[in-house]
């Protein structure tokens, strides 16, 4: 590097350091290096193996809203992941078949295709694999087996036709795997760009002063150690109660999948996109308020309790992550009518 440039760079670096570290007032100046850990949302999360055709997405949308994929013919994916309510149902744990409660909170489906794995414990690799779970889960949609699902779908000519169009290369397109692939294709475009994305793309005015201060608080206390990237999470496992044991240790977390003691209380770090709208919080859904969730994180993950002002400041930033729901994309389609061959709803256990 030339001498002249060094002379020039040193004072700039010093000024930045002073601006970052020494000011007593909370700063609205955001250091560009801090932003490097974050990224704007993409327009979707393409599948590596298969193209997201319109036919596949349209079929996926129908299936997402389809209550006949449940034993009672009353519960669809949308019952627990309401698309007009940020992909959640607002319950600590959801009501499944005949009102049965599961033991974990329903996470949002928005942006979930961008997570490195699915579920709180990562037991499904991607949204296509995930979608095979709830339909056969006895406390969720409770279908007895995949054959029964196929019987329902094949009894409805409009579905048979839609599967043919979505999977033109398949000789027998109405399969359980293809059902999950279509739902996954639909989910891959459930994206919610927010003001935070505008800011990251260079629009300084997209965030308020309070939100910029909030971002600095978020990164100064260390939340970004786990909540970074485009989703501010969704890209690693971490122990809940990393620094101080978490009071509710009844759910083994990732250890439920791996059967390894070292994985006890390890959970996927959730994304913080739309977090203002997706309570109650944590895998057990036991924390109703966002300020309490943030305080828990500071106490159990970082070991440094925050002042009320700091919590409020972080929440101001978190609210800038609330994005736009894609209203046209999620519009509930008209579902085809049952025929005389369609099995009847079954309300037994
Ligand atoms: C009865 C409520 C219920 C129904 C119905 C339901 N889910 Fe879920 N969903 C949950 C719960 C609870 C979890 C978390 C379970 C876990 O992590 O062990 C979950 C997890 C997910 C996830 C993972 C999100 C993440 O952040 O890891 C996706 C994606 C998802 N569901 C999509 C669907 C789809 C698609 C359907 C329909 C085929 C569906 N769900 C039906 C309750 C439900
Ligand atoms: C060491 C990693 C780590 C750090 C640091 C961390 N978190 Fe978390 N965060 C997690 C994990 C893991 C979970 C999921 C816990 C669970 O529910 O089992 C979580 C959950 C959350 C939730 C609830 C999300 C939901 O959908 O229910 C919020 C809100 C949150 N974190 C915010 C923060 C904030 C704000 C900070 C900084 C004060 C922070 N986190 C620091 C790992 C971390």
CSV table of C-alpha atoms and ligand atoms in Angstrom, one decimal:
chain,number,residue,atom,x,y,z
A,1,UNK,CA,0.0,0.0,0.0
A,2,UNK,CA,1.2,3.5,-0.8
A,3,UNK,CA,2.4,5.8,2.0
A,4,UNK,CA,-0.2,8.4,1.2
A,5,UNK,CA,-3.0,5.9,1.5
A,6,UNK,CA,-1.8,4.7,4.9
A,7,UNK,CA,-1.8,8.3,6.2
A,8,UNK,CA,-5.3,8.6,5.0
A,9,UNK,CA,-6.6,5.3,6.2
A,10,UNK,CA,-5.3,5.5,9.8
A,11,UNK,CA,-7.3,8.6,10.8
A,12,UNK,CA,-10.4,7.2,9.2
A,13,UNK,CA,-10.0,4.0,11.2
A,14,UNK,CA,-9.5,5.9,14.4
A,15,UNK,CA,-12.5,8.1,13.8
A,16,UNK,CA,-14.6,4.9,13.2
A,17,UNK,CA,-13.2,3.3,16.4
A,18,UNK,CA,-14.1,6.4,18.4
A,19,UNK,CA,-17.5,6.6,16.9
A,20,UNK,CA,-18.1,2.9,17.6
A,21,UNK,CA,-16.7,2.4,21.1
A,22,UNK,CA,-16.2,5.7,22.9
A,23,UNK,CA,-19.5,7.6,22.5
A,24,UNK,CA,-21.6,7.7,25.7
A,25,UNK,CA,-24.8,8.4,23.8
A,26,UNK,CA,-26.3,5.3,22.1
A,27,UNK,CA,-25.2,5.5,18.5
A,28,UNK,CA,-27.3,5.5,15.4
A,29,UNK,CA,-24.1,5.1,13.3
A,30,UNK,CA,-23.9,1.5,12.2
A,31,UNK,CA,-20.5,0.2,11.4
A,32,UNK,CA,-20.4,-1.5,8.0
A,33,UNK,CA,-18.4,-4.4,9.4
A,34,UNK,CA,-21.3,-5.3,11.7
A,35,UNK,CA,-23.6,-5.5,8.7
A,36,UNK,CA,-21.4,-8.1,7.0
A,37,UNK,CA,-22.9,-10.8,9.2
A,38,UNK,CA,-26.4,-10.1,7.8
A,39,UNK,CA,-28.0,-10.2,4.3
A,40,UNK,CA,-31.2,-9.2,2.6
A,41,UNK,CA,-33.8,-11.9,1.9
A,42,UNK,CA,-33.7,-13.7,-1.4
A,43,UNK,CA,-36.9,-13.8,-3.5
A,44,UNK,CA,-37.3,-17.5,-2.7
A,45,UNK,CA,-35.4,-20.6,-1.7
A,46,UNK,CA,-35.0,-22.6,-4.9
A,47,UNK,CA,-34.8,-26.4,-4.5
A,48,UNK,CA,-31.6,-27.8,-5.7
A,49,UNK,CA,-33.1,-30.8,-7.4
A,50,UNK,CA,-36.3,-29.6,-9.0
A,51,UNK,CA,-37.6,-26.5,-10.7
A,52,UNK,CA,-40.3,-24.5,-9.0
A,53,UNK,CA,-42.9,-24.6,-11.8
A,54,UNK,CA,-46.1,-22.7,-11.5
A,55,UNK,CA,-48.0,-25.9,-11.8
A,56,UNK,CA,-46.2,-27.4,-8.9
A,57,UNK,CA,-46.6,-24.2,-6.8
A,58,UNK,CA,-50.3,-24.0,-7.6
A,59,UNK,CA,-50.9,-27.6,-6.6
A,60,UNK,CA,-48.8,-27.1,-3.4
A,61,UNK,CA,-51.0,-24.1,-2.5
A,62,UNK,CA,-54.1,-26.2,-2.8
A,63,UNK,CA,-52.6,-29.0,-0.7
A,64,UNK,CA,-51.5,-26.5,1.9
A,65,UNK,CA,-55.1,-25.4,2.4
A,66,UNK,CA,-56.5,-28.9,2.0
A,67,UNK,CA,-58.3,-30.2,5.2
A,68,UNK,CA,-59.1,-33.6,3.5
A,69,UNK,CA,-55.4,-34.4,4.1
A,70,UNK,CA,-56.5,-34.9,7.7
A,71,UNK,CA,-58.4,-37.8,9.2
A,72,UNK,CA,-61.2,-35.5,10.5
A,73,UNK,CA,-61.1,-33.5,7.2
A,74,UNK,CA,-61.0,-30.4,9.3
A,75,UNK,CA,-57.3,-29.7,9.7
A,76,UNK,CA,-54.9,-28.3,7.1
A,77,UNK,CA,-51.4,-27.0,7.3
A,78,UNK,CA,-53.0,-23.6,7.4
A,79,UNK,CA,-54.8,-24.5,10.7
A,80,UNK,CA,-51.5,-24.4,12.6
A,81,UNK,CA,-49.5,-22.2,10.3
A,82,UNK,CA,-52.0,-19.5,9.3
A,83,UNK,CA,-50.6,-17.7,6.3
A,84,UNK,CA,-52.4,-14.5,7.0
A,85,UNK,CA,-51.2,-14.5,10.6
A,86,UNK,CA,-47.4,-14.7,9.8
A,87,UNK,CA,-47.4,-18.5,9.5
A,88,UNK,CA,-48.4,-19.3,13.1
A,89,UNK,CA,-51.5,-20.0,15.2
A,90,UNK,CA,-50.6,-17.9,18.2
A,91,UNK,CA,-51.0,-20.8,20.5
A,92,UNK,CA,-48.3,-22.1,23.0
A,93,UNK,CA,-48.9,-25.5,21.4
A,94,UNK,CA,-51.3,-26.3,18.6
A,95,UNK,CA,-54.7,-28.1,18.5
A,96,UNK,CA,-54.4,-31.2,16.3
A,97,UNK,CA,-56.7,-34.1,15.6
A,98,UNK,CA,-59.7,-34.0,18.0
A,99,UNK,CA,-58.1,-31.1,19.9
A,100,UNK,CA,-55.1,-33.0,21.0
A,101,UNK,CA,-52.1,-30.8,21.9
A,102,UNK,CA,-48.6,-31.5,20.7
A,103,UNK,CA,-45.6,-30.8,22.9
A,104,UNK,CA,-43.9,-28.1,20.8
A,105,UNK,CA,-44.8,-24.7,19.6
A,106,UNK,CA,-45.7,-24.3,15.8
A,107,UNK,CA,-42.9,-22.3,14.2
A,108,UNK,CA,-43.7,-20.1,11.2
A,109,UNK,CA,-43.6,-21.4,7.7
A,110,UNK,CA,-42.5,-18.1,6.3
A,111,UNK,CA,-38.9,-18.2,5.2
A,112,UNK,CA,-38.5,-21.7,6.8
A,113,UNK,CA,-37.4,-23.1,3.5
A,114,UNK,CA,-34.3,-21.0,4.0
A,115,UNK,CA,-33.4,-22.8,7.3
A,116,UNK,CA,-30.5,-25.3,7.2
A,117,UNK,CA,-32.8,-28.0,8.6
A,118,UNK,CA,-36.5,-28.2,9.6
A,119,UNK,CA,-38.2,-28.6,13.0
A,120,UNK,CA,-36.9,-27.5,16.4
A,121,UNK,CA,-34.7,-30.5,16.5
A,122,UNK,CA,-33.7,-30.6,12.8
A,123,UNK,CA,-35.2,-34.0,12.1
A,124,UNK,CA,-36.1,-33.2,8.5
A,125,UNK,CA,-33.6,-32.0,6.0
A,126,UNK,CA,-35.8,-29.6,4.0
A,127,UNK,CA,-39.4,-28.5,3.5
A,128,UNK,CA,-40.2,-31.3,1.1
A,129,UNK,CA,-39.2,-33.9,3.7
A,130,UNK,CA,-40.9,-32.0,6.5
A,131,UNK,CA,-44.3,-31.9,4.7
A,132,UNK,CA,-44.5,-35.7,5.0
A,133,UNK,CA,-44.6,-35.5,8.8
A,134,UNK,CA,-47.7,-33.7,10.0
A,135,UNK,CA,-50.2,-35.5,7.7
A,136,UNK,CA,-49.4,-38.8,9.4
A,137,UNK,CA,-48.7,-37.5,12.9
A,138,UNK,CA,-51.4,-38.9,15.2
A,139,UNK,CA,-51.8,-35.6,17.2
A,140,UNK,CA,-51.7,-33.4,14.1
A,141,UNK,CA,-53.6,-34.4,10.9
A,142,UNK,CA,-53.7,-38.1,12.0
A,143,UNK,CA,-54.1,-39.9,8.6
A,144,UNK,CA,-53.5,-43.6,9.3
A,145,UNK,CA,-51.0,-44.1,6.4
A,146,UNK,CA,-49.9,-42.7,3.1
A,147,UNK,CA,-52.1,-45.0,1.1
A,148,UNK,CA,-55.2,-43.4,2.7
A,149,UNK,CA,-53.9,-40.0,1.6
A,150,UNK,CA,-53.5,-41.2,-2.0
A,151,UNK,CA,-57.0,-42.8,-1.9
A,152,UNK,CA,-58.4,-39.3,-1.0
A,153,UNK,CA,-56.4,-37.5,-3.6
A,154,UNK,CA,-57.2,-40.0,-6.4
A,155,UNK,CA,-60.9,-39.8,-5.7
A,156,UNK,CA,-60.9,-36.2,-6.8
A,157,UNK,CA,-60.3,-35.9,-10.6
A,158,UNK,CA,-59.2,-32.2,-10.3
A,159,UNK,CA,-56.3,-33.3,-8.1
A,160,UNK,CA,-55.3,-36.1,-10.4
A,161,UNK,CA,-55.2,-33.6,-13.2
A,162,UNK,CA,-53.2,-31.1,-11.1
A,163,UNK,CA,-50.6,-33.7,-10.2
A,164,UNK,CA,-50.3,-34.7,-13.8
A,165,UNK,CA,-49.5,-31.1,-14.7
A,166,UNK,CA,-47.1,-30.6,-11.8
A,167,UNK,CA,-45.2,-33.8,-12.5
A,168,UNK,CA,-45.5,-34.3,-16.2
A,169,UNK,CA,-42.6,-36.7,-16.3
A,170,UNK,CA,-44.1,-39.2,-13.9
A,171,UNK,CA,-46.2,-42.2,-15.0
A,172,UNK,CA,-48.1,-42.3,-11.7
A,173,UNK,CA,-47.9,-38.8,-10.4
A,174,UNK,CA,-50.3,-38.9,-7.5
A,175,UNK,CA,-47.8,-40.1,-4.8
A,176,UNK,CA,-47.2,-39.2,-1.2
A,177,UNK,CA,-43.7,-37.9,-2.2
A,178,UNK,CA,-45.1,-35.7,-4.9
A,179,UNK,CA,-47.7,-34.3,-2.5
A,180,UNK,CA,-44.8,-33.3,-0.2
A,181,UNK,CA,-42.7,-31.9,-3.1
A,182,UNK,CA,-45.6,-29.7,-4.3
A,183,UNK,CA,-46.2,-28.3,-0.8
A,184,UNK,CA,-42.5,-27.7,-0.5
A,185,UNK,CA,-42.4,-25.9,-3.8
A,186,UNK,CA,-45.2,-23.6,-2.5
A,187,UNK,CA,-43.3,-23.0,0.7
A,188,UNK,CA,-40.1,-22.0,-1.0
A,189,UNK,CA,-41.6,-18.7,-2.0
A,190,UNK,CA,-43.1,-17.8,1.3
A,191,UNK,CA,-40.8,-14.8,1.8
A,192,UNK,CA,-41.4,-11.7,3.7
A,193,UNK,CA,-39.1,-8.8,2.8
A,194,UNK,CA,-39.0,-6.1,5.4
A,195,UNK,CA,-37.7,-2.6,6.0
A,196,UNK,CA,-34.5,-4.2,7.3
A,197,UNK,CA,-33.9,-5.5,3.7
A,198,UNK,CA,-34.3,-2.1,2.2
A,199,UNK,CA,-31.8,-0.8,4.8
A,200,UNK,CA,-29.3,-3.6,3.9
A,201,UNK,CA,-29.7,-2.7,0.3
A,202,UNK,CA,-28.6,0.9,1.0
A,203,UNK,CA,-31.7,2.8,1.9
A,204,UNK,CA,-30.5,4.6,5.1
A,205,UNK,CA,-33.9,6.1,5.7
A,206,UNK,CA,-35.6,2.7,5.9
A,207,UNK,CA,-34.8,2.4,9.6
A,208,UNK,CA,-35.7,4.9,12.3
A,209,UNK,CA,-33.0,6.2,14.7
A,210,UNK,CA,-34.4,4.1,17.4
A,211,UNK,CA,-34.1,1.0,15.3
A,212,UNK,CA,-30.5,1.7,14.3
A,213,UNK,CA,-29.7,2.2,18.0
A,214,UNK,CA,-31.5,-1.1,18.6
A,215,UNK,CA,-29.4,-2.9,16.0
A,216,UNK,CA,-26.3,-1.6,17.8
A,217,UNK,CA,-27.6,-2.9,21.1
A,218,UNK,CA,-28.4,-6.3,19.5
A,219,UNK,CA,-24.9,-6.7,18.2
A,220,UNK,CA,-23.1,-5.1,21.2
A,221,UNK,CA,-24.7,-7.6,23.6
A,222,UNK,CA,-23.9,-10.5,21.3
A,223,UNK,CA,-27.2,-11.8,19.9
A,224,UNK,CA,-25.7,-12.1,16.5
A,225,UNK,CA,-23.4,-14.8,17.7
A,226,UNK,CA,-26.4,-17.1,17.0
A,227,UNK,CA,-28.9,-14.9,15.2
A,228,UNK,CA,-27.2,-13.7,12.0
A,229,UNK,CA,-27.4,-14.2,8.2
A,230,UNK,CA,-30.4,-13.3,6.1
A,231,UNK,CA,-32.9,-14.9,8.5
A,232,UNK,CA,-31.1,-13.9,11.8
A,233,UNK,CA,-31.1,-17.6,12.7
A,234,UNK,CA,-32.1,-20.8,11.1
A,235,UNK,CA,-28.5,-21.8,10.3
A,236,UNK,CA,-27.1,-23.6,13.4
A,237,UNK,CA,-28.0,-25.6,16.5
A,238,UNK,CA,-27.3,-24.2,19.9
A,239,UNK,CA,-27.9,-25.2,23.5
A,240,UNK,CA,-30.8,-23.6,25.2
A,241,UNK,CA,-29.3,-22.5,28.5
A,242,UNK,CA,-25.8,-22.2,27.1
A,243,UNK,CA,-24.5,-20.1,30.0
A,244,UNK,CA,-27.1,-20.8,32.7
A,245,UNK,CA,-29.2,-23.9,32.8
A,246,UNK,CA,-32.7,-23.3,31.3
A,247,UNK,CA,-35.4,-24.0,33.9
A,248,UNK,CA,-37.6,-26.2,31.6
A,249,UNK,CA,-35.3,-29.1,30.5
A,250,UNK,CA,-38.2,-31.6,29.8
A,251,UNK,CA,-37.6,-31.6,26.0
A,252,UNK,CA,-34.3,-33.2,25.1
A,253,UNK,CA,-34.2,-31.2,21.8
A,254,UNK,CA,-31.7,-32.6,19.2
A,255,UNK,CA,-30.9,-35.5,21.5
A,256,UNK,CA,-34.4,-36.9,20.7
A,257,UNK,CA,-33.1,-37.4,17.2
A,258,UNK,CA,-29.4,-38.4,17.7
A,259,UNK,CA,-29.9,-40.2,21.1
A,260,UNK,CA,-26.6,-38.6,22.2
A,261,UNK,CA,-26.4,-37.1,25.6
A,262,UNK,CA,-24.2,-34.3,24.3
A,263,UNK,CA,-27.1,-33.0,22.2
A,264,UNK,CA,-29.5,-32.6,25.1
A,265,UNK,CA,-31.2,-29.1,25.0
A,266,UNK,CA,-29.7,-28.4,21.6
A,267,UNK,CA,-32.3,-26.7,19.4
A,268,UNK,CA,-32.2,-25.1,16.0
A,269,UNK,CA,-31.6,-21.4,16.6
A,270,UNK,CA,-34.9,-19.9,15.3
A,271,UNK,CA,-35.0,-17.1,12.7
A,272,UNK,CA,-36.0,-13.7,14.0
A,273,UNK,CA,-37.8,-12.6,10.9
A,274,UNK,CA,-41.4,-11.4,11.9
A,275,UNK,CA,-40.6,-12.3,15.5
A,276,UNK,CA,-42.9,-9.6,16.7
A,277,UNK,CA,-45.8,-11.5,15.2
A,278,UNK,CA,-45.0,-15.1,15.9
A,279,UNK,CA,-45.4,-15.5,19.7
A,280,UNK,CA,-45.7,-17.3,22.0
A,281,UNK,CA,-42.0,-18.1,22.0
A,282,UNK,CA,-39.5,-20.9,22.4
A,283,UNK,CA,-39.9,-24.6,21.5
A,284,UNK,CA,-42.3,-25.0,24.4
A,285,UNK,CA,-44.3,-21.9,23.7
A,286,UNK,CA,-44.2,-21.0,27.3
A,287,UNK,CA,-43.1,-17.4,27.0
A,288,UNK,CA,-45.9,-15.1,25.8
A,289,UNK,CA,-44.2,-11.7,25.6
A,290,UNK,CA,-41.3,-10.7,23.3
A,291,UNK,CA,-39.6,-8.6,26.0
A,292,UNK,CA,-39.5,-11.7,28.3
A,293,UNK,CA,-38.1,-13.8,25.5
A,294,UNK,CA,-35.3,-11.3,24.9
A,295,UNK,CA,-34.6,-11.1,28.6
A,296,UNK,CA,-34.4,-14.9,28.8
A,297,UNK,CA,-31.9,-15.0,26.0
A,298,UNK,CA,-29.7,-12.4,27.7
A,299,UNK,CA,-29.8,-14.4,30.9
A,300,UNK,CA,-29.5,-18.0,29.8
A,301,UNK,CA,-27.6,-17.6,26.5
A,302,UNK,CA,-25.3,-14.7,27.2
A,303,UNK,CA,-25.2,-14.6,31.0
A,304,UNK,CA,-25.7,-10.9,31.2
A,305,UNK,CA,-29.0,-9.6,32.3
A,306,UNK,CA,-30.1,-6.6,30.2
A,307,UNK,CA,-31.7,-3.3,31.5
A,308,UNK,CA,-35.3,-2.6,30.5
A,309,UNK,CA,-33.9,0.1,28.2
A,310,UNK,CA,-31.7,-2.3,26.4
A,311,UNK,CA,-34.5,-4.8,26.0
A,312,UNK,CA,-36.8,-2.1,24.6
A,313,UNK,CA,-34.0,-1.0,22.2
A,314,UNK,CA,-33.5,-4.6,20.9
A,315,UNK,CA,-37.2,-5.0,20.4
A,316,UNK,CA,-37.3,-1.7,18.4
A,317,UNK,CA,-34.8,-3.3,16.0
A,318,UNK,CA,-36.6,-6.7,15.9
A,319,UNK,CA,-39.7,-4.9,14.8
A,320,UNK,CA,-37.9,-3.7,11.7
A,321,UNK,CA,-37.8,-7.4,10.7
A,322,UNK,CA,-41.6,-7.6,10.3
A,323,UNK,CA,-42.1,-8.1,6.6
A,324,UNK,CA,-44.9,-7.9,4.1
A,325,UNK,CA,-47.1,-10.9,3.8
A,326,UNK,CA,-47.4,-11.9,0.1
A,327,UNK,CA,-51.2,-11.5,0.0
A,328,UNK,CA,-51.7,-12.5,-3.6
A,329,UNK,CA,-49.4,-15.5,-3.4
A,330,UNK,CA,-51.1,-16.9,-0.3
A,331,UNK,CA,-54.7,-16.4,-1.5
A,332,UNK,CA,-56.7,-19.5,-0.7
A,333,UNK,CA,-57.7,-21.3,-3.9
A,334,UNK,CA,-61.1,-22.8,-4.5
A,335,UNK,CA,-60.7,-26.5,-3.5
A,336,UNK,CA,-62.1,-29.2,-5.7
A,337,UNK,CA,-65.3,-31.0,-4.6
A,338,UNK,CA,-65.3,-34.5,-3.1
A,339,UNK,CA,-66.8,-37.3,-5.2
A,340,UNK,CA,-68.8,-40.3,-4.1
A,341,UNK,CA,-65.5,-42.2,-4.0
A,342,UNK,CA,-63.9,-39.8,-1.5
A,343,UNK,CA,-63.6,-41.4,2.0
A,344,UNK,CA,-65.8,-39.7,4.7
A,345,UNK,CA,-64.3,-37.7,7.6
A,346,UNK,CA,-63.3,-40.0,10.5
A,347,UNK,CA,-63.6,-38.6,14.0
A,348,UNK,CA,-62.4,-41.7,15.9
A,349,UNK,CA,-59.0,-41.5,17.7
B,1,LIG,C1,-51.7,-29.5,14.5
B,1,LIG,C2,-50.7,-28.5,14.1
B,1,LIG,C3,-49.9,-28.6,12.9
B,1,LIG,C4,-50.3,-28.9,11.6
B,1,LIG,C5,-51.7,-29.3,11.1
B,1,LIG,C6,-49.1,-28.8,10.8
B,1,LIG,N1,-48.1,-28.4,11.5
B,1,LIG,FE1,-46.2,-27.8,10.8
B,1,LIG,N2,-45.6,-27.8,12.7
B,1,LIG,C7,-46.3,-27.9,13.8
B,1,LIG,C8,-45.4,-28.0,15.0
B,1,LIG,C9,-45.9,-28.2,16.4
B,1,LIG,C10,-44.1,-27.9,14.5
B,1,LIG,C11,-42.8,-28.0,15.3
B,1,LIG,C12,-42.6,-29.5,15.7
B,1,LIG,C13,-41.2,-29.9,16.1
B,1,LIG,O1,-40.3,-29.1,15.8
B,1,LIG,O2,-41.0,-30.9,16.6
B,1,LIG,C14,-44.2,-27.7,13.0
B,1,LIG,C15,-43.1,-27.5,12.2
B,1,LIG,C16,-43.3,-27.2,10.8
B,1,LIG,C17,-42.2,-26.8,10.0
B,1,LIG,C18,-40.8,-26.5,10.4
B,1,LIG,C19,-40.5,-25.0,10.6
B,1,LIG,C20,-39.2,-24.8,11.3
B,1,LIG,O3,-38.9,-23.6,11.6
B,1,LIG,O4,-38.4,-25.7,11.5
B,1,LIG,C21,-42.8,-26.6,8.7
B,1,LIG,C22,-42.1,-26.1,7.5
B,1,LIG,C23,-44.1,-27.0,8.8
B,1,LIG,N3,-44.4,-27.3,10.1
B,1,LIG,C24,-45.0,-27.1,7.7
B,1,LIG,C25,-46.2,-27.7,7.8
B,1,LIG,C26,-47.0,-28.2,6.7
B,1,LIG,C27,-46.6,-28.0,5.2
B,1,LIG,C28,-48.1,-28.8,7.1
B,1,LIG,C29,-49.2,-29.5,6.3
B,1,LIG,C30,-48.8,-30.6,5.6
B,1,LIG,C31,-48.1,-28.6,8.6
B,1,LIG,N4,-46.9,-28.0,8.9
B,1,LIG,C32,-49.1,-29.0,9.4
B,1,LIG,C33,-47.7,-27.9,13.9
B,1,LIG,C34,-48.5,-28.3,12.8
B,2,LIG,C1,-25.8,-19.0,22.1
B,2,LIG,C2,-26.8,-18.8,21.1
B,2,LIG,C3,-27.8,-17.7,21.2
B,2,LIG,C4,-27.7,-16.4,21.6
B,2,LIG,C5,-26.4,-15.7,21.9
B,2,LIG,C6,-29.0,-15.8,21.5
B,2,LIG,N1,-29.9,-16.7,21.1
B,2,LIG,FE1,-31.9,-16.4,20.9
B,2,LIG,N2,-32.2,-18.4,20.6
B,2,LIG,C7,-31.2,-19.3,20.6
B,2,LIG,C8,-31.8,-20.6,20.6
B,2,LIG,C9,-31.1,-22.0,20.6
B,2,LIG,C10,-33.2,-20.4,20.6
B,2,LIG,C11,-34.3,-21.5,20.6
B,2,LIG,C12,-34.6,-21.9,22.0
B,2,LIG,C13,-35.7,-22.8,22.2
B,2,LIG,O1,-36.9,-22.4,22.0
B,2,LIG,O2,-35.5,-24.0,22.4
B,2,LIG,C14,-33.4,-18.9,20.6
B,2,LIG,C15,-34.6,-18.3,20.6
B,2,LIG,C16,-34.8,-16.9,20.6
B,2,LIG,C17,-36.1,-16.3,20.5
B,2,LIG,C18,-37.5,-17.0,20.4
B,2,LIG,C19,-37.7,-17.3,18.9
B,2,LIG,C20,-39.0,-18.1,18.7
B,2,LIG,O3,-39.4,-18.2,17.5
B,2,LIG,O4,-39.6,-18.6,19.6
B,2,LIG,C21,-35.9,-14.9,20.5
B,2,LIG,C22,-36.9,-13.8,20.4
B,2,LIG,C23,-34.5,-14.8,20.6
B,2,LIG,N3,-33.9,-16.0,20.6
B,2,LIG,C24,-33.8,-13.5,20.6
B,2,LIG,C25,-32.5,-13.4,21.0
B,2,LIG,C26,-31.9,-12.1,21.3
B,2,LIG,C27,-32.6,-10.8,21.3
B,2,LIG,C28,-30.6,-12.4,21.7
B,2,LIG,C29,-29.6,-11.4,22.3
B,2,LIG,C30,-30.0,-10.8,23.6
B,2,LIG,C31,-30.4,-13.8,21.6
B,2,LIG,N4,-31.6,-14.4,21.1
B,2,LIG,C32,-29.2,-14.5,21.8
B,2,LIG,C33,-29.9,-19.1,20.7
B,2,LIG,C34,-29.3,-17.9,21.0
